[in-house]
Coordinates of C-alpha atoms in Angstrom, one line a residue:
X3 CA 18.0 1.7 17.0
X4 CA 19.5 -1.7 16.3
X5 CA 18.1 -2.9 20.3
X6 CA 14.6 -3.0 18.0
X7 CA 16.1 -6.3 17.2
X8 CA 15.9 -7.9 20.4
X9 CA 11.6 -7.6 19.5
X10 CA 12.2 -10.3 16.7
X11 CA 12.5 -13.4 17.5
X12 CA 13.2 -14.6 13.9
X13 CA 14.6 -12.0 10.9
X14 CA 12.8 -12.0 8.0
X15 CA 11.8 -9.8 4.5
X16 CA 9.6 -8.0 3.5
X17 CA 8.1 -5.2 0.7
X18 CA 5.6 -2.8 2.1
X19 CA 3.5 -2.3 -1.7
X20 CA 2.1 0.4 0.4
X21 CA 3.1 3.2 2.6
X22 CA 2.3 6.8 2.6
X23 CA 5.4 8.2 3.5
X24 CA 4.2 11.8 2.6
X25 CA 1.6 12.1 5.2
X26 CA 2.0 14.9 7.8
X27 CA 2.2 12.5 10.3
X28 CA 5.5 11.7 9.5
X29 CA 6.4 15.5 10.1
X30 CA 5.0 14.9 13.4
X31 CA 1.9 16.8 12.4
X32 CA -1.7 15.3 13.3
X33 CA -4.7 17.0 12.6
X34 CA -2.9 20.2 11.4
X35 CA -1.4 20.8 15.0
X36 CA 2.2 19.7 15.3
X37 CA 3.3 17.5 18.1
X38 CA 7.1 16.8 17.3
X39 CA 9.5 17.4 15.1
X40 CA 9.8 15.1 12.0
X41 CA 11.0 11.6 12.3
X42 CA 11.1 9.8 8.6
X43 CA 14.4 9.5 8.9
X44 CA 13.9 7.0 12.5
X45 CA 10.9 5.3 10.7
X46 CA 12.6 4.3 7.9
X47 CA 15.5 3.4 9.8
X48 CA 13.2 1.1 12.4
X49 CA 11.8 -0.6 8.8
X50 CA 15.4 -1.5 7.7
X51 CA 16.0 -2.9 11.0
X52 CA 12.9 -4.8 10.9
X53 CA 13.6 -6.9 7.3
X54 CA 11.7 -4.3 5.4
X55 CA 14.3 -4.5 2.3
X56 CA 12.1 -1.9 0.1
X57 CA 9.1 0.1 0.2
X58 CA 6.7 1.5 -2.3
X59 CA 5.5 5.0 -1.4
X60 CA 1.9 5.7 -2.3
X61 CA 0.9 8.8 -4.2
X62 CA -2.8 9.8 -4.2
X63 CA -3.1 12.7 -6.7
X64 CA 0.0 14.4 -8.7
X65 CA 0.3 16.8 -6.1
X66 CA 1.8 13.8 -3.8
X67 CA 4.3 13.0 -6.7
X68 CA 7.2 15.8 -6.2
X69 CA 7.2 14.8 -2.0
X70 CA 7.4 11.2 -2.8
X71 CA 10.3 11.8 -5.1
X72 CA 12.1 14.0 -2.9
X73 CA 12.1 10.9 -0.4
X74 CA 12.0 8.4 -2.8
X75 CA 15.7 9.6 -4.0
X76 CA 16.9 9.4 -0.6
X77 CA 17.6 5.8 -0.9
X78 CA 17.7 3.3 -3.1
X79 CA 15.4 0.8 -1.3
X80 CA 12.4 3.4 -1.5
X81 CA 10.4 3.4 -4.9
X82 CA 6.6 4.9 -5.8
X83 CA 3.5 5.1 -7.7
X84 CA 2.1 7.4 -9.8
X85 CA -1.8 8.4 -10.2
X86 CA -5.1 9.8 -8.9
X87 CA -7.1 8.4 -6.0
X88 CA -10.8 7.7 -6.8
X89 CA -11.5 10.6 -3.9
X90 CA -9.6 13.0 -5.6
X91 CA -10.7 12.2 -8.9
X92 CA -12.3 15.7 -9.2
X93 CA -9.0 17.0 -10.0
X94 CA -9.3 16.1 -13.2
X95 CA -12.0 18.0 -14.1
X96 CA -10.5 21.6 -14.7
X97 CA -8.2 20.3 -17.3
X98 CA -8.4 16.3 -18.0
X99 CA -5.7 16.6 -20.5
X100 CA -3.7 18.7 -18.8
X101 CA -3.8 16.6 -15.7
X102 CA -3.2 13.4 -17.9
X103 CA -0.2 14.5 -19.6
X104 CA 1.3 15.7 -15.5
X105 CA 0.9 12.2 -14.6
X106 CA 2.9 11.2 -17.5
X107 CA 5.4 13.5 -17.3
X108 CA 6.2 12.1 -13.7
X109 CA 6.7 8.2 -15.1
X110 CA 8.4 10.1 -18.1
X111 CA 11.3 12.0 -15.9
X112 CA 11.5 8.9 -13.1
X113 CA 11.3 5.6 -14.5
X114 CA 13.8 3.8 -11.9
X115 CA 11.4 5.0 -9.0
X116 CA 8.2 4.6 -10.3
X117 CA 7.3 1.3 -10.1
X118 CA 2.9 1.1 -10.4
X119 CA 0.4 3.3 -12.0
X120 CA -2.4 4.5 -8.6
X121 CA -3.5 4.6 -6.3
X122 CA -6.1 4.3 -8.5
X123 CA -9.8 3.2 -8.5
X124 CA -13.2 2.9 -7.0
X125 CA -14.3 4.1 -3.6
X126 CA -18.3 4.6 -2.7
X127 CA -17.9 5.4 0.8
X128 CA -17.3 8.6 -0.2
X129 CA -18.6 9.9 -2.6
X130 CA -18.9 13.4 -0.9
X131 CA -15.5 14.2 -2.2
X132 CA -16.4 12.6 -5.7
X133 CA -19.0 11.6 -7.6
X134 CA -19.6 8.0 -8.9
X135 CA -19.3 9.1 -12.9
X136 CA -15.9 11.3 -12.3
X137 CA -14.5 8.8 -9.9
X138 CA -15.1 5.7 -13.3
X139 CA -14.3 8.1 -16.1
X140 CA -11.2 9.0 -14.5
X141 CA -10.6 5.5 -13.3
X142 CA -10.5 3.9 -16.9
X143 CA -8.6 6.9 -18.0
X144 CA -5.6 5.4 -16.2
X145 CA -5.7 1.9 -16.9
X146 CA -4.4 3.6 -20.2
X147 CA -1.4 4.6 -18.2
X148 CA -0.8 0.7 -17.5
X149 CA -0.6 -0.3 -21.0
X150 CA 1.6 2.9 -22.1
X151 CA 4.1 2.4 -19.8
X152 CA 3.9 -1.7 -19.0
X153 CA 3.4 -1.2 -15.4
X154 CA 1.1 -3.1 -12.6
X155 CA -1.7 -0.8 -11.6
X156 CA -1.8 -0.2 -7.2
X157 CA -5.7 -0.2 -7.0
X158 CA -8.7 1.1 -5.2
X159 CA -12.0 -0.3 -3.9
X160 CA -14.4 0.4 -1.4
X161 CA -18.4 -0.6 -1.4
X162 CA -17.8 -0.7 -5.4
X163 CA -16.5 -4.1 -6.7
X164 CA -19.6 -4.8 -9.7
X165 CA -18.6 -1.6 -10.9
X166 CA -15.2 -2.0 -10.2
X167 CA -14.6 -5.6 -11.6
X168 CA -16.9 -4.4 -14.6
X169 CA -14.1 -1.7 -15.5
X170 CA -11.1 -3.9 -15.1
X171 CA -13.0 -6.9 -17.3
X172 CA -13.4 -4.8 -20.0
X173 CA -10.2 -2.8 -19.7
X174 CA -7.8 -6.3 -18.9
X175 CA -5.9 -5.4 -22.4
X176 CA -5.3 -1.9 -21.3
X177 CA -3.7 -3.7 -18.2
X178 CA -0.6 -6.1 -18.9
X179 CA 1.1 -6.7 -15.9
X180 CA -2.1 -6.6 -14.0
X181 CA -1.7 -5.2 -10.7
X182 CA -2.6 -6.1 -7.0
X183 CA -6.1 -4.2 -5.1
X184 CA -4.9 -3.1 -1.8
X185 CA -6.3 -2.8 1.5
X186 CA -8.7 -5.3 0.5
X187 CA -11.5 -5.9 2.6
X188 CA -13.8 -8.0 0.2
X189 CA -15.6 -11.1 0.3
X190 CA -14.0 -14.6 -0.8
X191 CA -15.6 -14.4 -3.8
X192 CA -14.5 -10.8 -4.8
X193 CA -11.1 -12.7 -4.2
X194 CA -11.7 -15.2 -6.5
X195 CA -13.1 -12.8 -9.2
X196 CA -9.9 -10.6 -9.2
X197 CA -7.7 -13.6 -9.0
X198 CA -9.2 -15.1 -11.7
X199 CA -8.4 -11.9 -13.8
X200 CA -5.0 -12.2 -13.0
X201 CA -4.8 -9.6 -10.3
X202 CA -3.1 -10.0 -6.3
X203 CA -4.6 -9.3 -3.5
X204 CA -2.8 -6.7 -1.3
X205 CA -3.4 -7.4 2.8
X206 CA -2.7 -5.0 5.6
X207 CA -4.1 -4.3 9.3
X208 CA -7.3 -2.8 7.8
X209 CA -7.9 -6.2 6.0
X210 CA -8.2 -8.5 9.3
X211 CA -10.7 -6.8 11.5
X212 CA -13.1 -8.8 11.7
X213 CA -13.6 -12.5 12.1
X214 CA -15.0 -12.6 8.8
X215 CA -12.1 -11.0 7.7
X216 CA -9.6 -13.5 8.4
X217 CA -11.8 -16.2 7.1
X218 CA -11.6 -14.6 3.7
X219 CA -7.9 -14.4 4.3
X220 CA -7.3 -17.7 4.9
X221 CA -9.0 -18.4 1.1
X222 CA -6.9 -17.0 -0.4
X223 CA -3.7 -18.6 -2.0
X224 CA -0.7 -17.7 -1.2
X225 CA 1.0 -16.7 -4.1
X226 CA -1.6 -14.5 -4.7
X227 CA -1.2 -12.0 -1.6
X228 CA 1.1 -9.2 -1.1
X229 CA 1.9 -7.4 2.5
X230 CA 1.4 -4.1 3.4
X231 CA 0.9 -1.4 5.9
X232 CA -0.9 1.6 4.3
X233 CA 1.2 3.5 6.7
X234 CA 0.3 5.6 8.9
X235 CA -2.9 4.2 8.8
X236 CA -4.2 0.7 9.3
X237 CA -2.5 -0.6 12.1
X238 CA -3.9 -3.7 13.8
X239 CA -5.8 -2.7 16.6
X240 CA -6.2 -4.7 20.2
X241 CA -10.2 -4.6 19.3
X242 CA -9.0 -5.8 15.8
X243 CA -9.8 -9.6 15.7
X244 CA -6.1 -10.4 13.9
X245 CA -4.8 -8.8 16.7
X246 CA -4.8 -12.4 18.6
X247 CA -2.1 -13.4 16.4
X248 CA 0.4 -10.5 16.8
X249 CA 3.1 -11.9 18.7
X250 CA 5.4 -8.8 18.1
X251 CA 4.9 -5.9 20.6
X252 CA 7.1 -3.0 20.0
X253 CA 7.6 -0.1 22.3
X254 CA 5.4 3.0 21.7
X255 CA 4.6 6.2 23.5
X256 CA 1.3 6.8 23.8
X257 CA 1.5 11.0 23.9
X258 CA 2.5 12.3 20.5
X259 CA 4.2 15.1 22.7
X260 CA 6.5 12.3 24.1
X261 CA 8.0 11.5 21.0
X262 CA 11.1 9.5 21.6
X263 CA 13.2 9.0 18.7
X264 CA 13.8 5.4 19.1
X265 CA 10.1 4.2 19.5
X266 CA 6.9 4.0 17.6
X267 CA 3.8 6.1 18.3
X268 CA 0.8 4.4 19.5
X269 CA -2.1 4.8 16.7
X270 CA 0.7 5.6 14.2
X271 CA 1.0 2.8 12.0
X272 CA 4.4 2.4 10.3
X273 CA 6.5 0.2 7.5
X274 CA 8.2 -2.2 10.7
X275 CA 4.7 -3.2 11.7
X276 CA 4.2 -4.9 8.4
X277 CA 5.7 -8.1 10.6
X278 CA 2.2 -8.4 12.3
X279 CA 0.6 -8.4 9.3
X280 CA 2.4 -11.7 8.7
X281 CA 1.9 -12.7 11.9
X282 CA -1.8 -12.3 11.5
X283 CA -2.0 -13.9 8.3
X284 CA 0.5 -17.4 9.3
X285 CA -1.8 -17.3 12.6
X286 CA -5.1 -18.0 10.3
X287 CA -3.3 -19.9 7.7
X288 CA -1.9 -22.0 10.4
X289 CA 1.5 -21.8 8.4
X290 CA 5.3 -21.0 9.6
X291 CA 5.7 -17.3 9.1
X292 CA 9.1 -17.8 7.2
X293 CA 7.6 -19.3 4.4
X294 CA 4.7 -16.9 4.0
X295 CA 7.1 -14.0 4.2
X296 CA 9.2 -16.1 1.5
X297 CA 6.6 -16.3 -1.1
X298 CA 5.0 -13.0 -0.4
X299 CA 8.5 -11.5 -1.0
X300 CA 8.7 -13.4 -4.0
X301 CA 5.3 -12.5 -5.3
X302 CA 5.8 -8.9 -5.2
X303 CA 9.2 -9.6 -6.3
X304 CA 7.8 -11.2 -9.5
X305 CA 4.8 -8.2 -9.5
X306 CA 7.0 -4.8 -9.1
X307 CA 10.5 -5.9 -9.6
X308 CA 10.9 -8.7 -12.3
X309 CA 14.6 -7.6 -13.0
X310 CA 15.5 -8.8 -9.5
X311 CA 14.3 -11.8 -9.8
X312 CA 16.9 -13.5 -12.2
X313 CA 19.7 -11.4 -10.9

């Protein structure tokens, strides 16, 4: 595993704020057929190789939480969230309370792993699994979780920021520590907006695909931007326009059914990959890579870990 290293040509760190390590995909299972066996154990491996020092796994309703602990306690470099994706919002609605008080019990019986409230938010691209109303009531219902527990929130948006910024505006005492909105995909001046409220901005593959894309990107500052990889999805992709910037190839098999334990899967996005993201973002900043890395570290660092930071 250790010959990925000959595929850097400089070693640096990183925190992926994102990763969703309990996806079948990493049980070798795509689209409910199963091509391999499961191979968590390589990726994460291939991400400690690769600088990745520790990585937040993302839960997207409760019943995520009880999977990303049982990985999560595998290691001490592997920490989580806790909360309710806009799209599955509707889960709620049997028994708010009930639900409510679940996701408290899970910050309640893991405080050393559970390091953000989400992955929580606003998404109107589809709707079809929940409706606006349920998707904000629910949404402000766990900002409350921010404030109880003094966590950063791990947010949400899609084709909703008025609505979305209106919420957080209104909610910012509810909120603390603030939080970073991942995956973003926004314009420069939804950016600004969140910065100005105090919040990061959280960039992966899915962020530079366009050429307007990476012109936001370059806008914004740097020690407001985390790294991530939203794993196993948003890889960069060769039609992706950041993918011009990638200077890192790493060996993949392109048949799931080839699985070799000591590559990647092509269209499988994992943690290691978070190095193109870099590579991406010091290509558009026109900046060395080492310091970006450097104060991205730092930021999430400062975000998700302050008790590191003096150590």
């Amino acid at each position: 595993m250790n010959g990925l290293v000959k595929y850097f040509k400089t070693m640096l760190k990183f925190i992926d704020i994102g990763a969703n390590l309990t996806d079948p995909m990493f049980q070798g299972i795509y689209n409910g057929t199963n091509k391999h066996q499961p191979d968590l154990p390589n990726i994460l491996e291939r991400s400690w190789t690769g600088g990745l020092e520790k990585i937040i796994i993302t839960c997207g309703t409760i019943f995520d939480c009880d999977p990303a602990l049982e990985i999560a306690n595998r290691d001490e470099r592997l920490f989580m969230t806790v909360g309710c994706h806009p799209t599955r919002c509707g889960e709620f609605e049997a028994d708010p309370d009930g639900y409510f008080i679940s996701l408290c019990n899970k910050i309640d019986e893991n405080r050393e792993k559970v390091v953000a409230i989400g992955e929580c938010g606003l998404d109107y691209d589809r709707t079809h699994f929940c409706e606006r109303d349920v998707q904000k009531k629910y949404f402000e219902r766990q900002l409350t979780l921010a404030k109880k527990y003094d966590l950063p929130l791990f947010l949400h948006c899609r084709s909703a920021h008025e609505d979305f910024l209106e919420i957080l505006t209104r909610n910012l005492d509810k909120i603390p520590k603030r939080g970073v909105v991942h995956t973003f995909d926004g314009t420069a001046e939804d950016a600004r907006k969140l910065i100005e409220l105090g919040f990061y901005v959280g960039i992966n593959g899915c962020s530079l695909k366009t050429e307007e894309n990476l012109q936001v990107v370059a806008t914004i500052p740097d020690d407001r931007i985390m790294v991530e990889t939203d794993s196993p999805w948003c890889e960069i992709r060769p039609s992706h326009a950041g993918s011009k910037h990638v200077r890192t190839k790493l060996p993949a098999v392109k048949k799931k059914e080839k699985w070799d334990k000591d590559m990647l899967i092509a269209g499988r996005c994992e943690p290691v990959m978070i190095r193109q993201v870099l590579e991406v973002l010091a290509g558009v900043k026109n900046k060395p890579i080492e310091d970006l890395a450097q104060q991205y570290y730092e930021n999430t660092l400062k975000m998700f870990f302050p008790r590191e930071i003096n150590q």
